Tab-separated table of C-alpha atoms in Angstrom:
chain	number	residue	atom	x	y	z
A	143	MET	CA	0.068	0.052	0.041
A	144	ILE	CA	2.817	2.416	0.854
A	145	LEU	CA	4.938	1.616	-2.248
A	146	ASP	CA	1.807	1.870	-4.408
A	147	ALA	CA	1.203	5.355	-3.084
A	148	ALA	CA	4.912	6.345	-3.321
A	149	ARG	CA	5.015	5.122	-6.970
A	150	GLU	CA	1.959	7.383	-7.916
A	151	CYS	CA	3.426	10.261	-5.941
A	152	PHE	CA	6.805	10.131	-7.407
A	153	ALA	CA	5.378	9.676	-10.994
A	154	ARG	CA	2.894	12.711	-10.493
A	155	ASN	CA	5.326	15.082	-8.796
A	156	GLY	CA	8.881	13.879	-9.257
A	157	PHE	CA	11.138	13.107	-6.458
A	158	VAL	CA	11.712	16.644	-5.150
A	159	ARG	CA	8.103	17.606	-4.950
A	160	CYS	CA	6.748	14.308	-3.645
A	161	THR	CA	6.748	14.348	0.176
A	162	VAL	CA	6.597	11.600	2.699
A	163	ARG	CA	3.661	13.235	4.207
A	164	GLU	CA	1.888	13.161	0.840
A	165	VAL	CA	2.595	9.525	0.497
A	166	ALA	CA	1.593	8.646	4.101
A	167	ALA	CA	-1.935	10.598	3.594
A	168	SER	CA	-2.467	8.618	0.250
A	169	ALA	CA	-1.659	5.345	1.910
A	170	GLY	CA	-3.644	6.023	5.098
A	171	VAL	CA	-0.627	5.774	7.450
A	172	ASP	CA	1.212	7.956	9.855
A	173	PRO	CA	4.351	9.518	8.244
A	174	ALA	CA	6.442	8.036	11.210
A	175	MET	CA	5.570	4.451	9.777
A	176	ILE	CA	7.266	5.397	6.575
A	177	HIS	CA	10.233	6.660	8.341
A	178	HIS	CA	10.448	3.559	10.345
A	179	TYR	CA	10.279	1.005	7.545
A	180	PHE	CA	12.057	3.130	4.892
A	181	GLY	CA	14.278	5.575	6.736
A	182	SER	CA	14.240	8.398	4.336
A	183	LYS	CA	12.474	9.564	1.065
A	184	GLN	CA	15.501	8.330	-0.807
A	185	GLN	CA	15.225	4.999	0.540
A	186	LEU	CA	11.426	4.984	-0.098
A	187	PHE	CA	11.934	6.065	-3.796
A	188	LEU	CA	14.592	3.271	-4.257
A	189	ALA	CA	12.175	0.672	-2.912
A	190	ALA	CA	9.276	2.137	-5.049
A	191	VAL	CA	10.987	2.185	-8.391
A	192	ARG	CA	12.108	-1.613	-7.992
A	193	VAL	CA	9.972	-2.474	-11.120
A	194	PRO	CA	9.165	-6.013	-12.133
A	195	VAL	CA	11.366	-5.758	-15.312
A	196	ASP	CA	14.825	-7.546	-15.228
A	197	PRO	CA	17.000	-5.285	-17.612
A	198	ALA	CA	19.269	-8.143	-18.317
A	199	GLU	CA	16.520	-10.363	-19.548
A	200	VAL	CA	15.275	-7.721	-21.774
A	201	VAL	CA	18.609	-6.846	-23.089
A	202	ALA	CA	19.351	-10.647	-23.757
A	203	THR	CA	16.223	-10.914	-25.693
A	204	VAL	CA	17.114	-7.820	-27.812
A	205	LEU	CA	20.573	-9.223	-28.543
A	206	GLN	CA	19.081	-12.374	-30.081
A	207	GLY	CA	18.996	-11.769	-33.941
A	208	PRO	CA	20.840	-10.137	-36.760
A	209	ALA	CA	22.528	-6.722	-36.046
A	210	GLU	CA	20.592	-5.037	-38.926
A	211	THR	CA	17.243	-5.338	-37.007
A	212	LEU	CA	18.822	-4.593	-33.705
A	213	GLY	CA	17.203	-1.082	-33.667
A	214	THR	CA	13.711	-2.347	-34.059
A	215	ARG	CA	13.984	-4.919	-31.462
A	216	LEU	CA	15.268	-2.416	-28.822
A	217	ALA	CA	12.630	0.010	-29.781
A	218	GLY	CA	10.043	-2.839	-29.267
A	219	ALA	CA	11.525	-3.867	-25.946
A	220	ILE	CA	11.563	-0.350	-24.617
A	221	VAL	CA	7.988	0.402	-25.564
A	222	GLY	CA	6.936	-3.028	-24.219
A	223	ALA	CA	8.410	-2.313	-20.927
A	224	TRP	CA	6.991	0.975	-20.633
A	225	GLU	CA	3.524	-0.122	-21.633
A	226	SER	CA	3.602	-2.773	-18.952
A	227	PRO	CA	2.179	-2.506	-15.342
A	228	ALA	CA	5.719	-1.131	-14.486
A	229	GLN	CA	4.942	2.314	-16.241
A	230	PRO	CA	4.147	4.226	-13.172
A	231	ALA	CA	7.444	3.375	-11.565
A	232	LEU	CA	9.296	3.893	-14.641
A	233	VAL	CA	7.774	7.387	-14.986
A	234	ALA	CA	8.682	8.068	-11.553
A	235	ALA	CA	12.195	7.162	-12.137
A	236	VAL	CA	12.534	9.450	-15.012
A	237	ARG	CA	10.933	12.369	-13.350
A	238	SER	CA	12.916	11.951	-10.221
A	239	ALA	CA	16.073	11.718	-12.193
A	240	LEU	CA	15.240	14.857	-14.078
A	241	ALA	CA	14.523	16.642	-10.801
A	242	ASP	CA	17.351	15.506	-8.638
A	243	PRO	CA	20.886	15.663	-9.952
A	244	ALA	CA	22.130	13.160	-7.342
A	245	LEU	CA	20.229	10.526	-9.315
A	246	LYS	CA	21.434	11.415	-12.812
A	247	ASN	CA	24.741	9.602	-12.449
A	248	GLN	CA	23.072	6.434	-11.204
A	249	VAL	CA	20.570	6.416	-14.142
A	250	GLN	CA	23.443	7.083	-16.690
A	251	GLU	CA	25.728	4.266	-15.046
A	252	PHE	CA	22.824	1.874	-15.352
A	253	LEU	CA	21.747	2.789	-18.913
A	254	VAL	CA	25.276	2.531	-20.228
A	255	GLY	CA	26.356	-0.562	-18.348
A	256	GLN	CA	23.097	-2.625	-18.667
A	257	VAL	CA	21.626	-1.384	-21.976
A	258	ILE	CA	23.671	0.922	-24.199
A	259	GLY	CA	26.970	-0.786	-23.828
A	260	PRO	CA	25.745	-4.265	-24.631
A	261	VAL	CA	23.770	-3.156	-27.602
A	262	LEU	CA	26.598	-1.145	-29.193
A	263	ARG	CA	28.798	-4.216	-28.963
A	264	ALA	CA	26.166	-6.527	-30.400
A	265	ALA	CA	25.885	-4.100	-33.244
A	266	GLY	CA	29.515	-4.408	-33.972
A	267	CYS	CA	30.318	-0.734	-33.459
A	268	PRO	CA	33.952	-0.002	-33.285
A	269	SER	CA	35.205	1.112	-29.838
A	270	GLY	CA	36.111	4.560	-31.105
A	271	GLU	CA	32.537	5.208	-32.431
A	272	ARG	CA	30.677	3.858	-29.169
A	273	PRO	CA	30.694	7.122	-27.239
A	274	LEU	CA	29.045	9.167	-29.994
A	275	ARG	CA	26.566	6.416	-31.187
A	276	GLY	CA	25.764	5.622	-27.433
A	277	SER	CA	25.006	9.306	-26.667
A	278	LEU	CA	22.738	9.490	-29.991
A	279	LEU	CA	21.050	6.336	-29.041
A	280	ALA	CA	20.419	7.560	-25.489
A	281	SER	CA	18.969	10.936	-26.632
A	282	GLN	CA	16.575	9.146	-29.082
A	283	VAL	CA	15.409	6.733	-26.309
A	284	MET	CA	15.059	9.514	-23.703
A	285	GLY	CA	13.319	11.859	-26.277
A	286	LEU	CA	10.764	8.908	-26.925
A	287	LEU	CA	10.211	8.308	-23.160
A	288	LEU	CA	9.586	11.932	-22.360
A	289	SER	CA	7.393	12.857	-25.232
A	290	ARG	CA	5.223	9.719	-25.010
A	291	TYR	CA	5.050	8.804	-21.365
A	292	VAL	CA	6.100	11.928	-19.379
A	293	LEU	CA	4.900	15.044	-21.421
A	294	ALA	CA	2.285	13.165	-23.440
A	295	ILE	CA	2.927	15.000	-26.686
A	296	GLU	CA	0.542	14.245	-29.378
A	297	PRO	CA	0.428	12.308	-31.765
A	298	VAL	CA	3.282	10.291	-30.384
A	299	ALA	CA	1.638	9.901	-26.979
A	300	SER	CA	-1.358	7.870	-28.454
A	301	LEU	CA	0.205	6.341	-31.509
A	302	PRO	CA	-0.312	2.702	-31.328
A	303	ALA	CA	2.829	0.762	-30.395
A	304	ALA	CA	2.809	-1.186	-33.613
A	305	ALA	CA	3.061	2.030	-35.654
A	306	LEU	CA	5.435	3.694	-33.217
A	307	VAL	CA	8.150	0.908	-32.862
A	308	PRO	CA	9.193	0.869	-36.683
A	309	HIS	CA	9.806	4.620	-36.679
A	310	VAL	CA	11.790	4.665	-33.575
A	311	GLY	CA	13.546	1.395	-34.608
A	312	ALA	CA	14.777	2.946	-37.877
A	313	THR	CA	16.514	5.852	-36.082
A	314	LEU	CA	17.936	3.591	-33.507
A	315	GLN	CA	19.393	1.400	-36.354
A	316	ARG	CA	20.880	4.403	-37.914
A	317	TYR	CA	22.582	5.437	-34.799
A	318	LEU	CA	23.754	1.762	-34.339
A	319	THR	CA	25.076	1.020	-37.762
A	320	GLY	CA	24.498	3.897	-40.120
A	321	PRO	CA	27.473	6.016	-41.389
A	322	LEU	CA	28.777	8.862	-39.133
A	323	ASP	CA	30.500	11.855	-40.682
A	324	ALA	CA	32.523	12.685	-37.622
A	325	VAL	CA	33.348	10.296	-34.894
A	326	PRO	CA	35.146	11.602	-31.800
A	327	SER	CA	37.276	9.343	-29.695
A	328	HIS	CA	35.324	10.377	-26.689
A	329	GLY	CA	32.031	11.607	-25.985
A	330	ALA	CA	29.150	12.418	-23.440
A	331	VAL	CA	28.201	8.699	-22.569
A	332	ALA	CA	30.958	7.845	-20.391
A	333	GLY	CA	31.728	4.149	-20.446
A	334	ALA	CA	29.825	3.219	-23.520
A	335	GLY	CA	33.018	1.959	-25.198
A	336	SER	CA	34.077	-0.095	-22.226
A	337	ASP	CA	33.509	-3.760	-21.460
A	338	THR	CA	30.914	-3.065	-18.752
A	339	GLY	CA	27.670	-5.312	-18.973
A	340	THR	CA	26.720	-8.065	-21.207
A	341	SER	CA	29.212	-8.906	-23.920
A	342	SER	CA	28.197	-9.970	-27.431
């Protein structure tokens, strides 16, 4: 009950504006009970966003298949996860990461190590291209998540998944395997060229 109320609060207000008192009122408990079981709002958030989606399993499924369709499989997996019962917790995680700089590095480390790095290696990206390709990939994914699930920008927000995935997948595929005019040896997505995460 408390975690359900917390997920709704974080998804609606983000980490900074959601208060323990608000969560407690929604759950029908005393705020002291939340402090007793979870300690702090940060710990409550970490418990609340523990979604029933195993990133390792999702990525393992995405990596199965030819590199030339990797972008579409990745887009399908992302949309599928976000349109599952885990969506409120995922929205809460994004809102809170945007509002709280302390969470940004954790989110980036997770995405690079568990999702972006393995996908780049599976696509056969040369190590020197991975930082740029990884940051382009991340920008497209975050743009999709924000426009469809957080900001609800139309018509993307209501476009059927079956119609959305091919469009997003084509762009992800271009970032993964398409030509790049200029490729720096380092970039914004730190660690994308490392061996962190699942290897291909």
